């Protein structure tokens, strides 16, 4: 959008409750103009955010499935008042891993380096990267025993547990699987808006810009899966996502409530979300980025190599990285495998180039192009 506005010499407005560090830094430096709205529409109070310690709940045996006692109490109270609930779990399917409890084997995708996700509704195992799917095996492929167990949980499992805990409540699920149809997304949203559904379970589709008048409670099933992600932006993104989800609660007169379940409720990011302290998050993340030299302190270019042959990929990536080091001397990271090192039968390797702010971006790109050719 920024490049487009530059091409047309037009003005541009970026609007967000949780801007990226880069945008906020630009605003602080005066590169962008900065206007602030410090209250919600209609002077509604920010939701009351409470952190629930899952470790303690498990120790005291107060968990029912993946729900803490506190979350169940709040859901029951909200439903009794005739209000609606949104539950957020950033993983679709029933469970990410099916494992044999005798030999420990879990079915993997033949084309990608990931385990297959179990989808109970369709009784199949699916790969979320390439779409490969197989019927759920009756017994373990490795040892033949019938002791198959699931690890982790997705939106399907949350929905199923809810149905057994609240049999009367009408529950909807919103993720990539339920919104594939042409009008499925609109139907779900309008059903929830017209209060035909009491609880909506979903992935990050729920987080952005939806305005439901009657939602009083938002539950985040597991915040740790967002925080423990191998990416330098993981904490910033977690803060953005959790704040955006929290913003779905209490959008009319009454103050909404948000419950965040986590094994580590003392995590700095979760505390900053609960106090809605963007500035503290910004300062802390910026300090970390300065320490480890990541944007907005520098610019980065990521080059991804793909090839079907493992050895060809390694040789090419290694050669390219050496050539880059000869040209740029410093700031070259890799080549390194990403967390999922093979997708659709192609092996992947990344090289990161860190470009100091004073260095010309155009010249850098030309140098890379020269090595490439």
mmCIF file of C-alpha atoms in Angstrom:
data_model
loop_
_atom_site.group_PDB
_atom_site.id
_atom_site.type_symbol
_atom_site.label_atom_id
_atom_site.label_comp_id
_atom_site.label_asym_id
_atom_site.label_seq_id
_atom_site.Cartn_x
_atom_site.Cartn_y
_atom_site.Cartn_z
ATOM 1 C CA UNK A 1 0.000 0.000 0.000
ATOM 2 C CA UNK A 2 2.839 2.376 0.845
ATOM 3 C CA UNK A 3 4.620 1.687 -2.453
ATOM 4 C CA UNK A 4 1.337 2.124 -4.333
ATOM 5 C CA UNK A 5 0.632 5.487 -2.696
ATOM 6 C CA UNK A 6 4.174 6.552 -3.533
ATOM 7 C CA UNK A 7 3.672 5.625 -7.210
ATOM 8 C CA UNK A 8 0.463 7.637 -7.393
ATOM 9 C CA UNK A 9 1.858 10.463 -5.236
ATOM 10 C CA UNK A 10 -1.218 10.104 -3.016
ATOM 11 C CA UNK A 11 -1.725 10.265 0.720
ATOM 12 C CA UNK A 12 -2.111 7.085 2.732
ATOM 13 C CA UNK A 13 -3.622 6.343 6.122
ATOM 14 C CA UNK A 14 -2.447 3.288 8.052
ATOM 15 C CA UNK A 15 -4.859 2.430 10.836
ATOM 16 C CA UNK A 16 -4.233 -0.097 13.609
ATOM 17 C CA UNK A 17 -4.593 -0.554 17.330
ATOM 18 C CA UNK A 18 -1.338 -2.515 17.184
ATOM 19 C CA UNK A 19 0.958 -1.084 14.500
ATOM 20 C CA UNK A 20 4.106 -2.951 13.528
ATOM 21 C CA UNK A 21 7.340 -1.834 15.192
ATOM 22 C CA UNK A 22 8.565 -0.473 11.856
ATOM 23 C CA UNK A 23 5.488 1.744 11.345
ATOM 24 C CA UNK A 24 5.524 3.016 14.927
ATOM 25 C CA UNK A 25 9.225 3.780 14.673
ATOM 26 C CA UNK A 26 8.575 5.722 11.441
ATOM 27 C CA UNK A 27 5.857 7.687 13.231
ATOM 28 C CA UNK A 28 8.209 8.453 16.144
ATOM 29 C CA UNK A 29 10.952 9.603 13.788
ATOM 30 C CA UNK A 30 8.499 11.888 12.015
ATOM 31 C CA UNK A 31 8.665 9.984 8.715
ATOM 32 C CA UNK A 32 4.930 9.321 9.114
ATOM 33 C CA UNK A 33 2.416 11.717 10.590
ATOM 34 C CA UNK A 34 0.887 10.348 13.783
ATOM 35 C CA UNK A 35 -2.657 10.699 15.083
ATOM 36 C CA UNK A 36 -3.874 8.865 18.152
ATOM 37 C CA UNK A 37 -7.319 7.809 19.357
ATOM 38 C CA UNK A 38 -7.035 7.023 23.031
ATOM 39 C CA UNK A 39 -10.582 5.789 23.666
ATOM 40 C CA UNK A 40 -12.881 3.195 22.174
ATOM 41 C CA UNK A 41 -15.962 4.046 20.140
ATOM 42 C CA UNK A 42 -18.802 5.150 22.452
ATOM 43 C CA UNK A 43 -16.334 5.439 25.385
ATOM 44 C CA UNK A 44 -16.568 1.702 26.073
ATOM 45 C CA UNK A 45 -14.033 0.478 28.609
ATOM 46 C CA UNK A 46 -11.199 -1.787 27.445
ATOM 47 C CA UNK A 47 -11.951 -5.421 28.310
ATOM 48 C CA UNK A 48 -10.819 -6.829 31.620
ATOM 49 C CA UNK A 49 -8.016 -9.294 30.774
ATOM 50 C CA UNK A 50 -7.224 -12.152 33.139
ATOM 51 C CA UNK A 51 -4.372 -14.663 32.820
ATOM 52 C CA UNK A 52 -5.041 -18.266 33.851
ATOM 53 C CA UNK A 53 -2.096 -20.424 34.923
ATOM 54 C CA UNK A 54 -2.576 -23.825 33.255
ATOM 55 C CA UNK A 55 0.326 -25.362 35.181
ATOM 56 C CA UNK A 56 -1.434 -24.693 38.470
ATOM 57 C CA UNK A 57 -4.817 -25.822 37.128
ATOM 58 C CA UNK A 58 -3.334 -29.156 36.017
ATOM 59 C CA UNK A 59 -1.578 -29.608 39.345
ATOM 60 C CA UNK A 60 -4.803 -29.052 41.259
ATOM 61 C CA UNK A 61 -6.663 -31.325 38.790
ATOM 62 C CA UNK A 62 -9.074 -28.549 37.888
ATOM 63 C CA UNK A 63 -8.907 -28.991 34.122
ATOM 64 C CA UNK A 64 -11.739 -30.440 32.095
ATOM 65 C CA UNK A 65 -10.165 -31.379 28.779
ATOM 66 C CA UNK A 66 -8.448 -28.187 27.629
ATOM 67 C CA UNK A 67 -10.639 -25.880 29.701
ATOM 68 C CA UNK A 68 -9.571 -24.448 33.040
ATOM 69 C CA UNK A 69 -12.136 -24.199 35.819
ATOM 70 C CA UNK A 70 -12.018 -20.410 35.584
ATOM 71 C CA UNK A 71 -12.821 -20.376 31.854
ATOM 72 C CA UNK A 72 -15.708 -22.812 32.294
ATOM 73 C CA UNK A 73 -17.181 -20.664 35.093
ATOM 74 C CA UNK A 74 -17.034 -17.579 32.897
ATOM 75 C CA UNK A 75 -18.513 -19.366 29.849
ATOM 76 C CA UNK A 76 -21.396 -20.683 31.978
ATOM 77 C CA UNK A 77 -22.063 -17.238 33.472
ATOM 78 C CA UNK A 78 -21.935 -15.532 30.050
ATOM 79 C CA UNK A 79 -24.317 -18.041 28.474
ATOM 80 C CA UNK A 80 -26.707 -17.681 31.423
ATOM 81 C CA UNK A 81 -26.844 -13.938 30.793
ATOM 82 C CA UNK A 82 -27.793 -14.617 27.183
ATOM 83 C CA UNK A 83 -24.479 -13.253 25.902
ATOM 84 C CA UNK A 84 -22.057 -14.766 23.420
ATOM 85 C CA UNK A 85 -18.568 -16.246 23.688
ATOM 86 C CA UNK A 86 -15.625 -16.367 21.267
ATOM 87 C CA UNK A 87 -12.912 -18.984 21.801
ATOM 88 C CA UNK A 88 -9.610 -18.635 19.974
ATOM 89 C CA UNK A 89 -7.294 -21.547 19.170
ATOM 90 C CA UNK A 90 -4.766 -20.911 16.443
ATOM 91 C CA UNK A 91 -4.722 -24.431 15.026
ATOM 92 C CA UNK A 92 -7.325 -26.133 12.915
ATOM 93 C CA UNK A 93 -8.194 -29.824 12.801
ATOM 94 C CA UNK A 94 -8.706 -32.077 15.813
ATOM 95 C CA UNK A 95 -5.091 -32.752 16.835
ATOM 96 C CA UNK A 96 -1.759 -31.922 15.164
ATOM 97 C CA UNK A 97 -0.175 -35.306 15.916
ATOM 98 C CA UNK A 98 -1.476 -38.872 16.010
ATOM 99 C CA UNK A 99 1.001 -41.047 17.869
ATOM 100 C CA UNK A 100 1.193 -44.760 18.634
ATOM 101 C CA UNK A 101 1.594 -45.084 22.396
ATOM 102 C CA UNK A 102 3.329 -48.469 21.989
ATOM 103 C CA UNK A 103 6.167 -47.575 19.604
ATOM 104 C CA UNK A 104 5.906 -43.784 19.331
ATOM 105 C CA UNK A 105 5.430 -43.724 15.534
ATOM 106 C CA UNK A 106 3.357 -40.863 14.125
ATOM 107 C CA UNK A 107 2.216 -40.656 10.458
ATOM 108 C CA UNK A 108 4.223 -38.132 8.434
ATOM 109 C CA UNK A 109 3.453 -36.438 5.129
ATOM 110 C CA UNK A 110 5.339 -38.133 2.235
ATOM 111 C CA UNK A 111 5.907 -34.765 0.495
ATOM 112 C CA UNK A 112 6.706 -32.447 3.440
ATOM 113 C CA UNK A 113 8.652 -32.674 6.694
ATOM 114 C CA UNK A 114 5.580 -32.395 8.932
ATOM 115 C CA UNK A 115 3.301 -34.758 10.786
ATOM 116 C CA UNK A 116 -0.231 -35.191 9.465
ATOM 117 C CA UNK A 117 -3.005 -33.365 11.320
ATOM 118 C CA UNK A 118 -5.973 -35.411 12.437
ATOM 119 C CA UNK A 119 -9.391 -34.160 11.259
ATOM 120 C CA UNK A 120 -12.028 -36.061 13.204
ATOM 121 C CA UNK A 121 -15.039 -34.749 11.294
ATOM 122 C CA UNK A 122 -13.765 -36.280 8.041
ATOM 123 C CA UNK A 123 -11.946 -39.175 9.771
ATOM 124 C CA UNK A 124 -8.741 -38.403 7.935
ATOM 125 C CA UNK A 125 -5.160 -37.246 8.404
ATOM 126 C CA UNK A 126 -4.220 -34.161 6.383
ATOM 127 C CA UNK A 127 -1.061 -32.226 5.596
ATOM 128 C CA UNK A 128 -1.689 -28.485 6.023
ATOM 129 C CA UNK A 129 1.153 -27.620 3.655
ATOM 130 C CA UNK A 130 0.451 -29.616 0.489
ATOM 131 C CA UNK A 131 -3.073 -30.978 1.085
ATOM 132 C CA UNK A 132 -2.028 -34.665 1.060
ATOM 133 C CA UNK A 133 -4.580 -36.721 3.005
ATOM 134 C CA UNK A 134 -5.167 -40.344 4.011
ATOM 135 C CA UNK A 135 -7.965 -42.098 5.873
ATOM 136 C CA UNK A 136 -7.313 -42.472 9.605
ATOM 137 C CA UNK A 137 -5.505 -45.823 9.992
ATOM 138 C CA UNK A 138 -7.107 -48.399 12.313
ATOM 139 C CA UNK A 139 -3.738 -49.453 13.712
ATOM 140 C CA UNK A 140 -0.153 -48.209 13.832
ATOM 141 C CA UNK A 141 1.646 -48.409 10.472
ATOM 142 C CA UNK A 142 4.924 -49.302 12.167
ATOM 143 C CA UNK A 143 4.070 -51.892 14.816
ATOM 144 C CA UNK A 144 0.445 -52.798 14.042
ATOM 145 C CA UNK A 145 -0.897 -52.160 17.555
ATOM 146 C CA UNK A 146 -4.180 -50.287 17.903
ATOM 147 C CA UNK A 147 -2.989 -47.865 20.556
ATOM 148 C CA UNK A 148 -3.261 -44.627 18.574
ATOM 149 C CA UNK A 149 -3.357 -41.502 20.676
ATOM 150 C CA UNK A 150 -3.599 -37.798 19.784
ATOM 151 C CA UNK A 151 -1.255 -35.065 20.947
ATOM 152 C CA UNK A 152 -2.079 -31.356 21.039
ATOM 153 C CA UNK A 153 -5.442 -29.896 20.079
ATOM 154 C CA UNK A 154 -7.092 -27.840 17.356
ATOM 155 C CA UNK A 155 -10.420 -26.056 16.859
ATOM 156 C CA UNK A 156 -12.325 -29.301 16.156
ATOM 157 C CA UNK A 157 -11.347 -30.709 19.541
ATOM 158 C CA UNK A 158 -12.281 -27.491 21.357
ATOM 159 C CA UNK A 159 -15.680 -27.586 19.626
ATOM 160 C CA UNK A 160 -16.252 -31.231 20.591
ATOM 161 C CA UNK A 161 -15.276 -30.698 24.239
ATOM 162 C CA UNK A 162 -17.590 -27.690 24.414
ATOM 163 C CA UNK A 163 -20.500 -29.744 23.074
ATOM 164 C CA UNK A 164 -20.059 -32.312 25.827
ATOM 165 C CA UNK A 165 -19.602 -29.635 28.532
ATOM 166 C CA UNK A 166 -22.478 -27.399 27.361
ATOM 167 C CA UNK A 167 -24.913 -29.698 25.529
ATOM 168 C CA UNK A 168 -27.617 -27.000 25.290
ATOM 169 C CA UNK A 169 -25.426 -24.260 23.809
ATOM 170 C CA UNK A 170 -25.312 -23.733 20.053
ATOM 171 C CA UNK A 171 -21.699 -23.870 18.944
ATOM 172 C CA UNK A 172 -20.129 -22.817 15.633
ATOM 173 C CA UNK A 173 -16.606 -23.274 14.333
ATOM 174 C CA UNK A 174 -14.796 -20.897 12.013
ATOM 175 C CA UNK A 175 -11.558 -22.018 10.386
ATOM 176 C CA UNK A 176 -10.253 -22.815 6.935
ATOM 177 C CA UNK A 177 -12.168 -26.119 6.880
ATOM 178 C CA UNK A 178 -15.605 -24.661 7.648
ATOM 179 C CA UNK A 179 -15.256 -21.587 5.411
ATOM 180 C CA UNK A 180 -14.169 -23.247 2.158
ATOM 181 C CA UNK A 181 -17.656 -22.912 0.607
ATOM 182 C CA UNK A 182 -18.586 -19.814 -1.351
ATOM 183 C CA UNK A 183 -20.824 -18.147 1.244
ATOM 184 C CA UNK A 184 -19.818 -20.197 4.299
ATOM 185 C CA UNK A 185 -17.915 -17.291 5.879
ATOM 186 C CA UNK A 186 -20.822 -14.830 5.521
ATOM 187 C CA UNK A 187 -23.322 -17.406 6.777
ATOM 188 C CA UNK A 188 -21.277 -18.109 9.916
ATOM 189 C CA UNK A 189 -20.795 -14.429 10.682
ATOM 190 C CA UNK A 190 -24.443 -13.501 10.126
ATOM 191 C CA UNK A 191 -25.616 -16.502 12.217
ATOM 192 C CA UNK A 192 -23.367 -15.306 15.037
ATOM 193 C CA UNK A 193 -24.467 -11.684 14.610
ATOM 194 C CA UNK A 194 -28.130 -12.669 14.772
ATOM 195 C CA UNK A 195 -27.394 -14.670 17.910
ATOM 196 C CA UNK A 196 -28.290 -18.025 16.391
ATOM 197 C CA UNK A 197 -24.979 -19.279 17.804
ATOM 198 C CA UNK A 198 -23.911 -18.923 21.447
ATOM 199 C CA UNK A 199 -20.240 -19.805 21.089
ATOM 200 C CA UNK A 200 -17.899 -19.346 18.144
ATOM 201 C CA UNK A 201 -14.639 -21.320 18.148
ATOM 202 C CA UNK A 202 -12.083 -20.237 15.592
ATOM 203 C CA UNK A 203 -8.577 -19.515 14.373
ATOM 204 C CA UNK A 204 -7.114 -16.081 13.609
ATOM 205 C CA UNK A 205 -9.942 -15.378 11.148
ATOM 206 C CA UNK A 206 -11.843 -14.211 14.210
ATOM 207 C CA UNK A 207 -9.331 -11.637 15.287
ATOM 208 C CA UNK A 208 -9.587 -8.873 12.743
ATOM 209 C CA UNK A 209 -12.177 -6.170 12.621
ATOM 210 C CA UNK A 210 -15.323 -8.155 13.376
ATOM 211 C CA UNK A 211 -17.853 -6.260 15.433
ATOM 212 C CA UNK A 212 -20.250 -8.435 17.408
ATOM 213 C CA UNK A 213 -22.461 -6.461 19.767
ATOM 214 C CA UNK A 214 -23.346 -9.273 22.133
ATOM 215 C CA UNK A 215 -19.944 -10.853 22.775
ATOM 216 C CA UNK A 216 -18.982 -10.462 26.385
ATOM 217 C CA UNK A 217 -16.311 -13.128 26.801
ATOM 218 C CA UNK A 218 -13.266 -14.040 24.739
ATOM 219 C CA UNK A 219 -11.248 -17.114 25.719
ATOM 220 C CA UNK A 220 -7.767 -17.793 24.372
ATOM 221 C CA UNK A 221 -7.175 -21.527 24.706
ATOM 222 C CA UNK A 222 -3.379 -21.552 24.648
ATOM 223 C CA UNK A 223 -1.276 -18.431 24.247
ATOM 224 C CA UNK A 224 2.051 -20.308 24.412
ATOM 225 C CA UNK A 225 1.795 -21.744 20.908
ATOM 226 C CA UNK A 226 2.002 -18.164 19.581
ATOM 227 C CA UNK A 227 4.875 -17.064 21.772
ATOM 228 C CA UNK A 228 7.145 -20.071 21.244
ATOM 229 C CA UNK A 229 7.557 -19.651 17.531
ATOM 230 C CA UNK A 230 10.981 -19.524 15.820
ATOM 231 C CA UNK A 231 10.729 -16.046 14.337
ATOM 232 C CA UNK A 232 12.153 -12.734 15.512
ATOM 233 C CA UNK A 233 8.696 -11.190 15.120
ATOM 234 C CA UNK A 234 6.930 -13.880 17.194
ATOM 235 C CA UNK A 235 6.482 -11.736 20.311
ATOM 236 C CA UNK A 236 5.353 -8.672 18.382
ATOM 237 C CA UNK A 237 2.855 -10.797 16.431
ATOM 238 C CA UNK A 238 1.580 -12.474 19.590
ATOM 239 C CA UNK A 239 0.951 -9.084 21.152
ATOM 240 C CA UNK A 240 -0.898 -7.917 18.020
ATOM 241 C CA UNK A 241 -2.998 -11.066 17.699
ATOM 242 C CA UNK A 242 -3.930 -11.305 21.381
ATOM 243 C CA UNK A 243 -4.800 -7.607 21.579
ATOM 244 C CA UNK A 244 -6.926 -7.876 18.438
ATOM 245 C CA UNK A 245 -8.768 -10.955 19.776
ATOM 246 C CA UNK A 246 -9.299 -9.241 23.107
ATOM 247 C CA UNK A 247 -10.821 -6.283 21.259
ATOM 248 C CA UNK A 248 -13.765 -8.462 20.160
ATOM 249 C CA UNK A 249 -15.134 -8.467 23.733
ATOM 250 C CA UNK A 250 -17.548 -5.940 25.202
ATOM 251 C CA UNK A 251 -18.032 -3.572 22.281
ATOM 252 C CA UNK A 252 -21.234 -2.000 23.669
ATOM 253 C CA UNK A 253 -22.004 -0.539 27.107
ATOM 254 C CA UNK A 254 -20.875 -3.433 29.263
ATOM 255 C CA UNK A 255 -17.200 -4.094 29.902
ATOM 256 C CA UNK A 256 -16.073 -7.339 28.279
ATOM 257 C CA UNK A 257 -13.889 -10.044 29.780
ATOM 258 C CA UNK A 258 -10.930 -11.869 28.248
ATOM 259 C CA UNK A 259 -9.332 -15.017 29.671
ATOM 260 C CA UNK A 260 -5.912 -16.051 28.406
ATOM 261 C CA UNK A 261 -4.840 -19.600 29.283
ATOM 262 C CA UNK A 262 -1.082 -20.100 29.422
ATOM 263 C CA UNK A 263 1.551 -22.284 31.068
ATOM 264 C CA UNK A 264 3.639 -19.175 31.544
ATOM 265 C CA UNK A 265 1.308 -16.347 32.630
ATOM 266 C CA UNK A 266 4.297 -14.331 33.871
ATOM 267 C CA UNK A 267 5.580 -13.889 30.327
ATOM 268 C CA UNK A 268 6.337 -10.245 29.616
ATOM 269 C CA UNK A 269 4.205 -10.131 26.446
ATOM 270 C CA UNK A 270 1.140 -11.571 28.215
ATOM 271 C CA UNK A 271 1.496 -9.003 30.987
ATOM 272 C CA UNK A 272 1.723 -6.228 28.394
ATOM 273 C CA UNK A 273 -1.381 -7.548 26.633
ATOM 274 C CA UNK A 274 -3.274 -7.685 29.921
ATOM 275 C CA UNK A 275 -2.420 -4.066 30.737
ATOM 276 C CA UNK A 276 -2.816 -3.049 27.069
ATOM 277 C CA UNK A 277 0.626 -1.444 27.193
ATOM 278 C CA UNK A 278 1.777 -1.083 23.588
ATOM 279 C CA UNK A 279 4.546 1.374 24.485
ATOM 280 C CA UNK A 280 6.191 -1.033 26.925
ATOM 281 C CA UNK A 281 6.061 -3.801 24.336
ATOM 282 C CA UNK A 282 7.519 -1.462 21.714
ATOM 283 C CA UNK A 283 10.427 -0.378 23.924
ATOM 284 C CA UNK A 284 11.278 -3.899 24.997
ATOM 285 C CA UNK A 285 11.074 -5.421 21.516
ATOM 286 C CA UNK A 286 13.063 -2.523 20.064
ATOM 287 C CA UNK A 287 15.787 -3.067 22.669
ATOM 288 C CA UNK A 288 15.943 -6.759 21.707
ATOM 289 C CA UNK A 289 16.060 -5.933 18.001
ATOM 290 C CA UNK A 290 18.924 -3.510 18.666
ATOM 291 C CA UNK A 291 20.831 -6.202 20.568
ATOM 292 C CA UNK A 292 20.480 -8.779 17.803
ATOM 293 C CA UNK A 293 20.348 -6.372 14.819
ATOM 294 C CA UNK A 294 16.947 -6.980 13.263
ATOM 295 C CA UNK A 295 14.488 -4.550 11.617
ATOM 296 C CA UNK A 296 13.743 -1.694 12.207
ATOM 297 C CA UNK A 297 17.442 -1.332 13.157
ATOM 298 C CA UNK A 298 18.462 -2.709 9.768
ATOM 299 C CA UNK A 299 16.754 -4.054 6.668
ATOM 300 C CA UNK A 300 16.733 -7.723 5.845
ATOM 301 C CA UNK A 301 16.398 -9.708 2.640
ATOM 302 C CA UNK A 302 15.613 -13.406 2.825
ATOM 303 C CA UNK A 303 16.675 -15.598 -0.071
ATOM 304 C CA UNK A 304 15.065 -19.031 -0.220
ATOM 305 C CA UNK A 305 16.611 -21.879 -2.187
ATOM 306 C CA UNK A 306 14.408 -24.768 -3.327
ATOM 307 C CA UNK A 307 15.356 -27.993 -5.038
ATOM 308 C CA UNK A 308 14.202 -31.593 -5.215
ATOM 309 C CA UNK A 309 17.749 -32.861 -4.775
ATOM 310 C CA UNK A 310 19.097 -32.446 -1.245
ATOM 311 C CA UNK A 311 22.786 -32.326 -2.251
ATOM 312 C CA UNK A 312 22.251 -29.890 -5.140
ATOM 313 C CA UNK A 313 20.395 -27.549 -2.774
ATOM 314 C CA UNK A 314 23.143 -27.694 -0.147
ATOM 315 C CA UNK A 315 25.940 -27.042 -2.639
ATOM 316 C CA UNK A 316 24.110 -24.164 -4.340
ATOM 317 C CA UNK A 317 23.110 -22.475 -1.063
ATOM 318 C CA UNK A 318 26.628 -22.854 0.331
ATOM 319 C CA UNK A 319 28.211 -21.416 -2.824
ATOM 320 C CA UNK A 320 25.770 -18.484 -2.854
ATOM 321 C CA UNK A 321 26.408 -17.686 0.824
ATOM 322 C CA UNK A 322 30.185 -17.686 0.285
ATOM 323 C CA UNK A 323 29.787 -15.360 -2.708
ATOM 324 C CA UNK A 324 27.612 -13.034 -0.602
ATOM 325 C CA UNK A 325 30.181 -13.021 2.217
ATOM 326 C CA UNK A 326 32.905 -12.062 -0.265
ATOM 327 C CA UNK A 327 30.849 -9.066 -1.394
ATOM 328 C CA UNK A 328 29.273 -7.905 1.889
ATOM 329 C CA UNK A 329 31.843 -9.151 4.458
ATOM 330 C CA UNK A 330 29.330 -9.148 7.335
ATOM 331 C CA UNK A 331 25.588 -9.510 7.997
ATOM 332 C CA UNK A 332 25.068 -12.801 6.131
ATOM 333 C CA UNK A 333 23.250 -15.496 8.116
ATOM 334 C CA UNK A 334 22.916 -19.073 6.905
ATOM 335 C CA UNK A 335 22.352 -21.021 4.771
ATOM 336 C CA UNK A 336 19.975 -22.620 7.271
ATOM 337 C CA UNK A 337 16.987 -24.965 7.057
ATOM 338 C CA UNK A 338 13.618 -23.417 8.017
ATOM 339 C CA UNK A 339 11.481 -25.192 10.700
ATOM 340 C CA UNK A 340 9.737 -27.124 7.901
ATOM 341 C CA UNK A 341 12.673 -28.074 5.692
ATOM 342 C CA UNK A 342 10.769 -29.816 2.885
ATOM 343 C CA UNK A 343 7.455 -28.810 1.296
ATOM 344 C CA UNK A 344 5.870 -30.497 -1.747
ATOM 345 C CA UNK A 345 8.967 -32.662 -2.219
ATOM 346 C CA UNK A 346 11.243 -29.651 -2.459
ATOM 347 C CA UNK A 347 13.975 -29.071 0.111
ATOM 348 C CA UNK A 348 14.317 -25.513 1.386
ATOM 349 C CA UNK A 349 17.193 -23.456 2.690
ATOM 350 C CA UNK A 350 17.286 -19.781 3.664
ATOM 351 C CA UNK A 351 19.983 -17.137 3.632
ATOM 352 C CA UNK A 352 19.372 -13.854 5.482
ATOM 353 C CA UNK A 353 21.131 -10.673 4.454
ATOM 354 C CA UNK A 354 21.182 -7.863 7.015
ATOM 355 C CA UNK A 355 21.575 -4.448 5.414
ATOM 356 C CA UNK A 356 22.603 -1.504 7.631
ATOM 357 C CA UNK A 357 20.318 1.527 7.299
ATOM 358 C CA UNK A 358 23.055 3.671 5.717
ATOM 359 C CA UNK A 359 23.725 1.177 2.928
ATOM 360 C CA UNK A 360 22.007 1.685 -0.434
ATOM 361 C CA UNK A 361 19.252 -0.859 -0.953
ATOM 362 C CA UNK A 362 19.380 -0.595 -4.748
ATOM 363 C CA UNK A 363 23.136 -1.286 -4.894
ATOM 364 C CA UNK A 364 22.731 -4.229 -2.509
ATOM 365 C CA UNK A 365 20.014 -5.764 -4.657
ATOM 366 C CA UNK A 366 22.121 -5.276 -7.791
ATOM 367 C CA UNK A 367 25.058 -7.037 -6.136
ATOM 368 C CA UNK A 368 22.796 -9.973 -5.235
ATOM 369 C CA UNK A 369 21.453 -10.069 -8.804
ATOM 370 C CA UNK A 370 25.023 -10.134 -10.171
ATOM 371 C CA UNK A 371 25.905 -13.146 -8.010
ATOM 372 C CA UNK A 372 22.684 -14.837 -9.092
ATOM 373 C CA UNK A 373 23.427 -14.431 -12.794
#
